[in-house]
PDB file of C-alpha atoms in Angstrom:
ATOM      1  CA  MET A   1      -1.135   7.824  -5.711  1.00 96.00           C
ATOM      2  CA  ARG A   2       1.747   7.511  -8.077  1.00 95.00           C
ATOM      3  CA  GLN A   3       5.324   6.291  -8.268  1.00 94.00           C
ATOM      4  CA  PRO A   4       7.441   9.163  -7.001  1.00 96.00           C
ATOM      5  CA  ASP A   5      10.245  10.768  -8.993  1.00 96.00           C
ATOM      6  CA  ASP A   6      13.546  11.700  -7.365  1.00 95.00           C
ATOM      7  CA  VAL A   7      12.381  15.096  -6.150  1.00 97.00           C
ATOM      8  CA  GLU A   8       9.260  13.593  -4.598  1.00 97.00           C
ATOM      9  CA  LEU A   9      11.377  10.903  -2.951  1.00 97.00           C
ATOM     10  CA  LEU A  10      13.346  13.567  -1.117  1.00 97.00           C
ATOM     11  CA  ALA A  11      10.023  15.160   0.014  1.00 97.00           C
ATOM     12  CA  LEU A  12       8.831  11.731   1.159  1.00 97.00           C
ATOM     13  CA  ALA A  13      12.102  11.209   3.125  1.00 96.00           C
ATOM     14  CA  GLY A  14      11.643  14.600   4.770  1.00 96.00           C
ATOM     15  CA  LEU A  15       8.076  13.740   5.714  1.00 96.00           C
ATOM     16  CA  ALA A  16       9.230  10.522   7.380  1.00 95.00           C
ATOM     17  CA  ALA A  17      11.968  12.446   9.292  1.00 94.00           C
ATOM     18  CA  ASP A  18       9.275  14.732  10.669  1.00 94.00           C
ATOM     19  CA  GLY A  19       7.592  11.667  12.264  1.00 90.00           C
ATOM     20  CA  VAL A  20       5.559   8.636  11.203  1.00 89.00           C
ATOM     21  CA  HIS A  21       4.305   7.464  14.619  1.00 86.00           C
ATOM     22  CA  ASN A  22       4.538   8.305  18.272  1.00 80.00           C
ATOM     23  CA  PRO A  23       8.001   7.378  19.628  1.00 79.00           C
ATOM     24  CA  GLU A  24       6.640   4.858  22.161  1.00 75.00           C
ATOM     25  CA  VAL A  25       5.127   2.605  19.497  1.00 76.00           C
ATOM     26  CA  ALA A  26       6.820   0.339  16.904  1.00 71.00           C
ATOM     27  CA  PRO A  27       4.497  -0.476  13.999  1.00 79.00           C
ATOM     28  CA  PHE A  28       7.159  -1.851  11.661  1.00 80.00           C
ATOM     29  CA  SER A  29       9.104  -5.075  11.464  1.00 78.00           C
ATOM     30  CA  TRP A  30      12.410  -3.207  11.340  1.00 78.00           C
ATOM     31  CA  PRO A  31      13.084   0.129  13.051  1.00 84.00           C
ATOM     32  CA  TRP A  32      13.590   2.325  10.003  1.00 87.00           C
ATOM     33  CA  THR A  33      11.922   5.287  11.711  1.00 88.00           C
ATOM     34  CA  ARG A  34      14.462   5.244  14.591  1.00 88.00           C
ATOM     35  CA  GLY A  35      17.586   7.436  14.596  1.00 90.00           C
ATOM     36  CA  THR A  36      18.489  10.920  13.525  1.00 95.00           C
ATOM     37  CA  ASP A  37      16.530  12.750  10.835  1.00 95.00           C
ATOM     38  CA  GLU A  38      19.335  11.968   8.352  1.00 97.00           C
ATOM     39  CA  GLU A  39      19.275   8.277   9.222  1.00 95.00           C
ATOM     40  CA  VAL A  40      15.521   8.117   8.739  1.00 94.00           C
ATOM     41  CA  LYS A  41      15.805   9.889   5.371  1.00 96.00           C
ATOM     42  CA  ARG A  42      18.492   7.454   4.276  1.00 96.00           C
ATOM     43  CA  ASN A  43      16.313   4.508   5.283  1.00 94.00           C
ATOM     44  CA  VAL A  44      13.395   5.804   3.267  1.00 95.00           C
ATOM     45  CA  LEU A  45      15.486   6.510   0.186  1.00 96.00           C
ATOM     46  CA  ALA A  46      17.290   3.130   0.354  1.00 96.00           C
ATOM     47  CA  HIS A  47      14.007   1.275   0.674  1.00 94.00           C
ATOM     48  CA  GLN A  48      12.380   3.210  -2.255  1.00 95.00           C
ATOM     49  CA  TRP A  49      15.426   2.724  -4.497  1.00 96.00           C
ATOM     50  CA  LYS A  50      15.440  -1.054  -3.656  1.00 95.00           C
ATOM     51  CA  ASN A  51      11.733  -1.259  -4.576  1.00 94.00           C
ATOM     52  CA  ARG A  52      12.394   0.475  -7.915  1.00 94.00           C
ATOM     53  CA  GLY A  53      14.535  -2.498  -8.866  1.00 94.00           C
ATOM     54  CA  ARG A  54      12.096  -5.091  -7.501  1.00 95.00           C
ATOM     55  CA  THR A  55      10.392  -5.835 -10.800  1.00 95.00           C
ATOM     56  CA  ALA A  56      10.875  -9.600 -11.403  1.00 95.00           C
ATOM     57  CA  ALA A  57       7.746 -11.517 -12.256  1.00 93.00           C
ATOM     58  CA  ASP A  58       8.162 -13.732  -9.245  1.00 95.00           C
ATOM     59  CA  ASP A  59       8.990 -10.854  -6.819  1.00 97.00           C
ATOM     60  CA  TRP A  60       7.754  -7.313  -7.427  1.00 97.00           C
ATOM     61  CA  ALA A  61       6.694  -4.218  -5.542  1.00 97.00           C
ATOM     62  CA  LEU A  62       4.809  -1.078  -6.415  1.00 97.00           C
ATOM     63  CA  SER A  63       5.700   1.585  -3.906  1.00 96.00           C
ATOM     64  CA  LEU A  64       3.399   4.512  -4.524  1.00 97.00           C
ATOM     65  CA  ALA A  65       3.575   7.932  -2.975  1.00 97.00           C
ATOM     66  CA  VAL A  66       0.238   9.273  -1.657  1.00 97.00           C
ATOM     67  CA  PHE A  67      -0.684  12.882  -2.364  1.00 97.00           C
ATOM     68  CA  ARG A  68      -3.540  14.923  -0.909  1.00 96.00           C
ATOM     69  CA  HIS A  69      -4.302  18.279  -2.394  1.00 94.00           C
ATOM     70  CA  GLY A  70      -0.846  18.154  -4.060  1.00 95.00           C
ATOM     71  CA  GLU A  71       1.000  17.472  -0.782  1.00 96.00           C
ATOM     72  CA  ILE A  72       2.845  14.201  -0.261  1.00 97.00           C
ATOM     73  CA  VAL A  73       1.428  12.489   2.804  1.00 97.00           C
ATOM     74  CA  GLY A  74       2.740   8.905   2.839  1.00 97.00           C
ATOM     75  CA  VAL A  75       3.319   5.640   0.964  1.00 97.00           C
ATOM     76  CA  GLN A  76       1.083   2.802  -0.145  1.00 97.00           C
ATOM     77  CA  GLN A  77       2.742  -0.342  -1.351  1.00 97.00           C
ATOM     78  CA  VAL A  78       1.424  -3.353  -3.207  1.00 98.00           C
ATOM     79  CA  SER A  79       3.821  -6.354  -3.476  1.00 97.00           C
ATOM     80  CA  ALA A  80       3.767  -9.955  -4.438  1.00 97.00           C
ATOM     81  CA  LYS A  81       5.878 -13.052  -4.936  1.00 97.00           C
ATOM     82  CA  ASN A  82       4.904 -15.654  -7.564  1.00 96.00           C
ATOM     83  CA  PHE A  83       1.901 -13.551  -8.441  1.00 96.00           C
ATOM     84  CA  GLN A  84       1.504 -15.175 -11.891  1.00 93.00           C
ATOM     85  CA  VAL A  85       0.672 -18.462 -10.101  1.00 94.00           C
ATOM     86  CA  THR A  86      -1.008 -17.378  -6.894  1.00 96.00           C
ATOM     87  CA  ARG A  87      -2.633 -14.070  -7.794  1.00 97.00           C
ATOM     88  CA  SER A  88      -2.011 -13.251  -4.106  1.00 98.00           C
ATOM     89  CA  GLY A  89      -0.489  -9.957  -2.927  1.00 98.00           C
ATOM     90  CA  LEU A  90       0.372  -7.929   0.151  1.00 98.00           C
ATOM     91  CA  THR A  91      -0.281  -4.281   1.003  1.00 97.00           C
ATOM     92  CA  GLY A  92       1.697  -2.105   3.404  1.00 95.00           C
ATOM     93  CA  SER A  93       1.658   1.618   4.067  1.00 93.00           C
ATOM     94  CA  TRP A  94       2.682   4.551   6.258  1.00 94.00           C
ATOM     95  CA  LEU A  95       1.478   8.127   6.744  1.00 94.00           C
ATOM     96  CA  GLY A  96       3.249  11.135   8.052  1.00 94.00           C
ATOM     97  CA  LEU A  97       2.261  11.642  11.702  1.00 92.00           C
ATOM     98  CA  ARG A  98       0.559  15.007  11.080  1.00 93.00           C
ATOM     99  CA  HIS A  99      -1.780  13.334   8.588  1.00 94.00           C
ATOM    100  CA  HIS A 100      -3.068  10.652  10.985  1.00 92.00           C
ATOM    101  CA  GLY A 101      -6.684  10.531  12.025  1.00 92.00           C
ATOM    102  CA  GLN A 102      -8.156  12.072   8.817  1.00 94.00           C
ATOM    103  CA  GLY A 103      -9.412   8.931   7.069  1.00 93.00           C
ATOM    104  CA  ILE A 104      -6.515   8.979   4.613  1.00 95.00           C
ATOM    105  CA  GLY A 105      -5.325   5.474   5.588  1.00 94.00           C
ATOM    106  CA  THR A 106      -8.652   3.901   4.788  1.00 94.00           C
ATOM    107  CA  ARG A 107      -8.980   5.750   1.465  1.00 94.00           C
ATOM    108  CA  MET A 108      -5.481   4.815   0.283  1.00 95.00           C
ATOM    109  CA  ARG A 109      -5.956   1.110   1.224  1.00 96.00           C
ATOM    110  CA  LEU A 110      -9.187   1.120  -0.805  1.00 95.00           C
ATOM    111  CA  MET A 111      -7.319   2.558  -3.712  1.00 95.00           C
ATOM    112  CA  ALA A 112      -4.608  -0.077  -3.386  1.00 97.00           C
ATOM    113  CA  LEU A 113      -7.239  -2.879  -3.372  1.00 97.00           C
ATOM    114  CA  HIS A 114      -8.845  -1.314  -6.482  1.00 96.00           C
ATOM    115  CA  LEU A 115      -5.470  -1.361  -8.229  1.00 97.00           C
ATOM    116  CA  ALA A 116      -4.842  -4.936  -7.208  1.00 97.00           C
ATOM    117  CA  PHE A 117      -8.238  -6.440  -8.033  1.00 97.00           C
ATOM    118  CA  GLU A 118      -9.349  -4.273 -10.985  1.00 96.00           C
ATOM    119  CA  GLY A 119      -5.999  -3.447 -12.511  1.00 96.00           C
ATOM    120  CA  LEU A 120      -3.852  -6.571 -11.796  1.00 97.00           C
ATOM    121  CA  ASP A 121      -6.500  -9.301 -11.488  1.00 96.00           C
ATOM    122  CA  ALA A 122      -5.554 -10.333  -7.978  1.00 98.00           C
ATOM    123  CA  ALA A 123      -7.450 -13.252  -6.465  1.00 98.00           C
ATOM    124  CA  GLU A 124      -6.750 -12.175  -2.894  1.00 98.00           C
ATOM    125  CA  MET A 125      -4.926  -9.456  -0.998  1.00 98.00           C
ATOM    126  CA  VAL A 126      -3.437  -9.771   2.456  1.00 98.00           C
ATOM    127  CA  SER A 127      -2.674  -7.153   5.092  1.00 97.00           C
ATOM    128  CA  GLU A 128      -0.690  -7.654   8.287  1.00 96.00           C
ATOM    129  CA  ALA A 129      -0.552  -5.543  11.399  1.00 94.00           C
ATOM    130  CA  TYR A 130       0.890  -5.885  14.893  1.00 92.00           C
ATOM    131  CA  ASP A 131      -1.639  -6.256  17.642  1.00 92.00           C
ATOM    132  CA  ASP A 132      -0.615  -2.864  19.123  1.00 89.00           C
ATOM    133  CA  ASN A 133      -1.265  -1.020  15.879  1.00 90.00           C
ATOM    134  CA  PRO A 134      -4.957  -0.304  16.284  1.00 90.00           C
ATOM    135  CA  ALA A 135      -5.171   2.046  13.312  1.00 89.00           C
ATOM    136  CA  SER A 136      -4.049  -0.526  10.728  1.00 92.00           C
ATOM    137  CA  ASN A 137      -6.148  -3.285  12.297  1.00 94.00           C
ATOM    138  CA  ALA A 138      -9.203  -0.989  12.209  1.00 94.00           C
ATOM    139  CA  VAL A 139      -8.753  -0.273   8.510  1.00 95.00           C
ATOM    140  CA  SER A 140      -8.757  -3.920   7.615  1.00 96.00           C
ATOM    141  CA  ARG A 141     -11.828  -4.571   9.697  1.00 96.00           C
ATOM    142  CA  ARG A 142     -13.611  -1.492   8.350  1.00 94.00           C
ATOM    143  CA  LEU A 143     -13.020  -2.597   4.780  1.00 95.00           C
ATOM    144  CA  GLY A 144     -14.407  -6.044   5.343  1.00 95.00           C
ATOM    145  CA  TYR A 145     -11.289  -8.300   5.391  1.00 98.00           C
ATOM    146  CA  THR A 146     -11.572 -11.701   7.000  1.00 98.00           C
ATOM    147  CA  ALA A 147      -9.310 -12.392   9.975  1.00 97.00           C
ATOM    148  CA  ASN A 148      -6.675 -14.782   8.636  1.00 96.00           C
ATOM    149  CA  GLY A 149      -4.874 -15.913  11.807  1.00 97.00           C
ATOM    150  CA  LEU A 150      -1.996 -14.563  13.816  1.00 97.00           C
ATOM    151  CA  ARG A 151       1.607 -15.391  14.664  1.00 96.00           C
ATOM    152  CA  ILE A 152       4.082 -14.544  17.339  1.00 96.00           C
ATOM    153  CA  THR A 153       7.097 -12.777  15.842  1.00 93.00           C
ATOM    154  CA  ALA A 154      10.093 -10.753  17.026  1.00 91.00           C
ATOM    155  CA  ARG A 155      10.234  -6.991  16.910  1.00 87.00           C
ATOM    156  CA  GLU A 156      13.081  -4.940  18.281  1.00 84.00           C
ATOM    157  CA  GLY A 157      14.073  -7.762  20.654  1.00 86.00           C
ATOM    158  CA  HIS A 158      10.594  -8.465  21.962  1.00 86.00           C
ATOM    159  CA  SER A 159       7.859 -10.892  21.037  1.00 94.00           C
ATOM    160  CA  VAL A 160       4.696  -9.425  19.580  1.00 93.00           C
ATOM    161  CA  VAL A 161       1.441 -10.712  17.993  1.00 96.00           C
ATOM    162  CA  GLU A 162       1.044 -10.036  14.313  1.00 96.00           C
ATOM    163  CA  ASN A 163      -2.466 -10.266  12.843  1.00 97.00           C
ATOM    164  CA  SER A 164      -3.200 -11.276   9.286  1.00 98.00           C
ATOM    165  CA  TYR A 165      -6.276 -10.193   7.218  1.00 98.00           C
ATOM    166  CA  ARG A 166      -7.481 -11.526   3.856  1.00 98.00           C
ATOM    167  CA  MET A 167      -9.687  -9.978   1.228  1.00 98.00           C
ATOM    168  CA  THR A 168     -10.744 -12.295  -1.652  1.00 98.00           C
ATOM    169  CA  ARG A 169     -11.887 -11.192  -5.096  1.00 97.00           C
ATOM    170  CA  GLU A 170     -15.366 -12.511  -4.162  1.00 97.00           C
ATOM    171  CA  GLN A 171     -15.442 -10.322  -1.075  1.00 97.00           C
ATOM    172  CA  TRP A 172     -14.200  -7.349  -3.053  1.00 96.00           C
ATOM    173  CA  ASP A 173     -16.880  -7.741  -5.732  1.00 95.00           C
ATOM    174  CA  ALA A 174     -19.597  -8.021  -3.015  1.00 95.00           C
ATOM    175  CA  ARG A 175     -18.537  -4.789  -1.314  1.00 92.00           C
ATOM    176  CA  PRO A 176     -20.471  -1.568  -1.780  1.00 87.00           C
ATOM    177  CA  ASP A 177     -18.967   0.723  -4.433  1.00 80.00           C
ATOM    178  CA  ASP A 178     -17.465   3.131  -1.904  1.00 76.00           C
ATOM    179  CA  LEU A 179     -15.120   5.316  -3.954  1.00 77.00           C
ATOM    180  CA  ARG A 180     -14.409   2.812  -6.624  1.00 78.00           C
ATOM    181  CA  SER A 181     -16.397   4.614  -9.309  1.00 81.00           C
ATOM    182  CA  GLU A 182     -14.366   7.722  -8.499  1.00 87.00           C
ATOM    183  CA  ILE A 183     -10.936   6.065  -8.984  1.00 90.00           C
ATOM    184  CA  ALA A 184      -9.022   5.995 -12.313  1.00 91.00           C
ATOM    185  CA  LEU A 185      -5.997   3.791 -12.957  1.00 93.00           C
ATOM    186  CA  GLU A 186      -3.381   4.872 -15.494  1.00 94.00           C
ATOM    187  CA  GLY A 187      -0.430   2.933 -16.913  1.00 93.00           C
ATOM    188  CA  VAL A 188      -1.668  -0.530 -15.880  1.00 94.00           C
ATOM    189  CA  SER A 189      -0.802  -2.196 -19.199  1.00 93.00           C
ATOM    190  CA  SER A 190       2.924  -1.352 -18.884  1.00 93.00           C
ATOM    191  CA  VAL A 191       2.863  -2.488 -15.232  1.00 94.00           C
ATOM    192  CA  ARG A 192       1.313  -5.808 -16.196  1.00 94.00           C
ATOM    193  CA  GLN A 193       3.835  -6.267 -18.977  1.00 93.00           C
ATOM    194  CA  LEU A 194       6.716  -5.449 -16.595  1.00 91.00           C
ATOM    195  CA  PHE A 195       5.519  -7.941 -13.999  1.00 92.00           C
ATOM    196  CA  GLY A 196       4.599 -10.644 -16.513  1.00 91.00           C
ATOM    197  CA  ILE A 197       0.864 -10.468 -15.822  1.00 90.00           C
ATOM    198  CA  ASP A 198      -1.588 -11.420 -18.640  1.00 73.00           C
ATOM    199  CA  GLN A 199      -3.205  -8.629 -20.554  1.00 48.00           C
ATOM    200  CA  PRO A 200      -6.068  -7.045 -18.573  1.00 45.00           C
ATOM    201  CA  LYS A 201      -9.617  -8.164 -19.128  1.00 45.00           C
ATOM    202  CA  GLN A 202     -12.301  -5.712 -20.287  1.00 44.00           C
ATOM    203  CA  LEU A 203     -14.082  -4.143 -17.419  1.00 44.00           C
ATOM    204  CA  THR A 204     -17.421  -2.400 -17.757  1.00 42.00           C
ATOM    205  CA  HIS A 205     -18.357  -0.816 -14.414  1.00 43.00           C
ATOM    206  CA  ARG A 206     -15.452   0.190 -12.271  1.00 46.00           C
ATOM    207  CA  GLY A 207     -14.246   3.320 -14.051  1.00 43.00           C
ATOM    208  CA  LYS A 208     -11.406   3.565 -16.512  1.00 41.00           C
ATOM    209  CA  HIS A 209      -8.225   1.520 -15.992  1.00 42.00           C
ATOM    210  CA  ASP A 210      -4.732   2.032 -16.835  1.00 46.00           C
ATOM    211  CA  ALA A 211      -1.939   2.023 -13.209  1.00 52.00           C
ATOM    212  CA  ASP A 212       1.450   2.992 -12.023  1.00 59.00           C
ATOM    213  CA  ARG A 213      -0.748   5.932 -11.026  1.00 64.00           C
ATOM    214  CA  CYS A 214      -3.917   5.569  -8.957  1.00 65.00           C
ATOM    215  CA  GLU A 215      -5.981   8.745  -8.728  1.00 63.00           C
ATOM    216  CA  ASP A 216      -8.785   9.616  -6.323  1.00 59.00           C
ATOM    217  CA  ARG A 217     -10.723  12.392  -7.850  1.00 52.00           C
ATOM    218  CA  GLN A 218     -12.375  13.327  -4.645  1.00 49.00           C
ATOM    219  CA  SER A 219      -9.235  14.157  -2.635  1.00 47.00           C
ATOM    220  CA  GLY A 220      -6.964  15.544  -5.380  1.00 44.00           C
TER     221      GLY A 220
END
């Protein structure tokens, strides 16, 4: 995973236009995947450009493109508000439809958690998913999040249940290693400086750390 350049953003927009989910479902809070191919591409580019400028210490977002064997397959985002005080963040993601069902979603969430806890010293990370998004809910449960309540919200003119899941630092440290020893983080010191986070502590057992890039050596 890494922050995409302009050429990669165009590839990402094209991937989204090819399909992110089946047309009968609506996994997102606003319908950016609806419309013509050109409309979807514009929605992706506008969102990514907006996130590039979302770098204030009290409101930031890291929107990282996900690559597998050199091919761009989706996006994994880590964002937070007032992180200096709360050390609480939020993850969100999407995959191109043709890459669903291959375990990529679980792997990229694990990498995002590694970045948040080991690179940015998060105290907790939250994930949210609509009740009718079984894949996202399953990833949170599989990785050991705690159910953190639900709410009724509006989506495309209809009410829908949104589930919240919480992973604490203590839960993260208690998890089996999974792929964490295989993950390297690069560029984290500059990210911490940009977002006003204190200098990183010395870590001795999670692999090397540095992170606007998060690399899984197993998948390429």
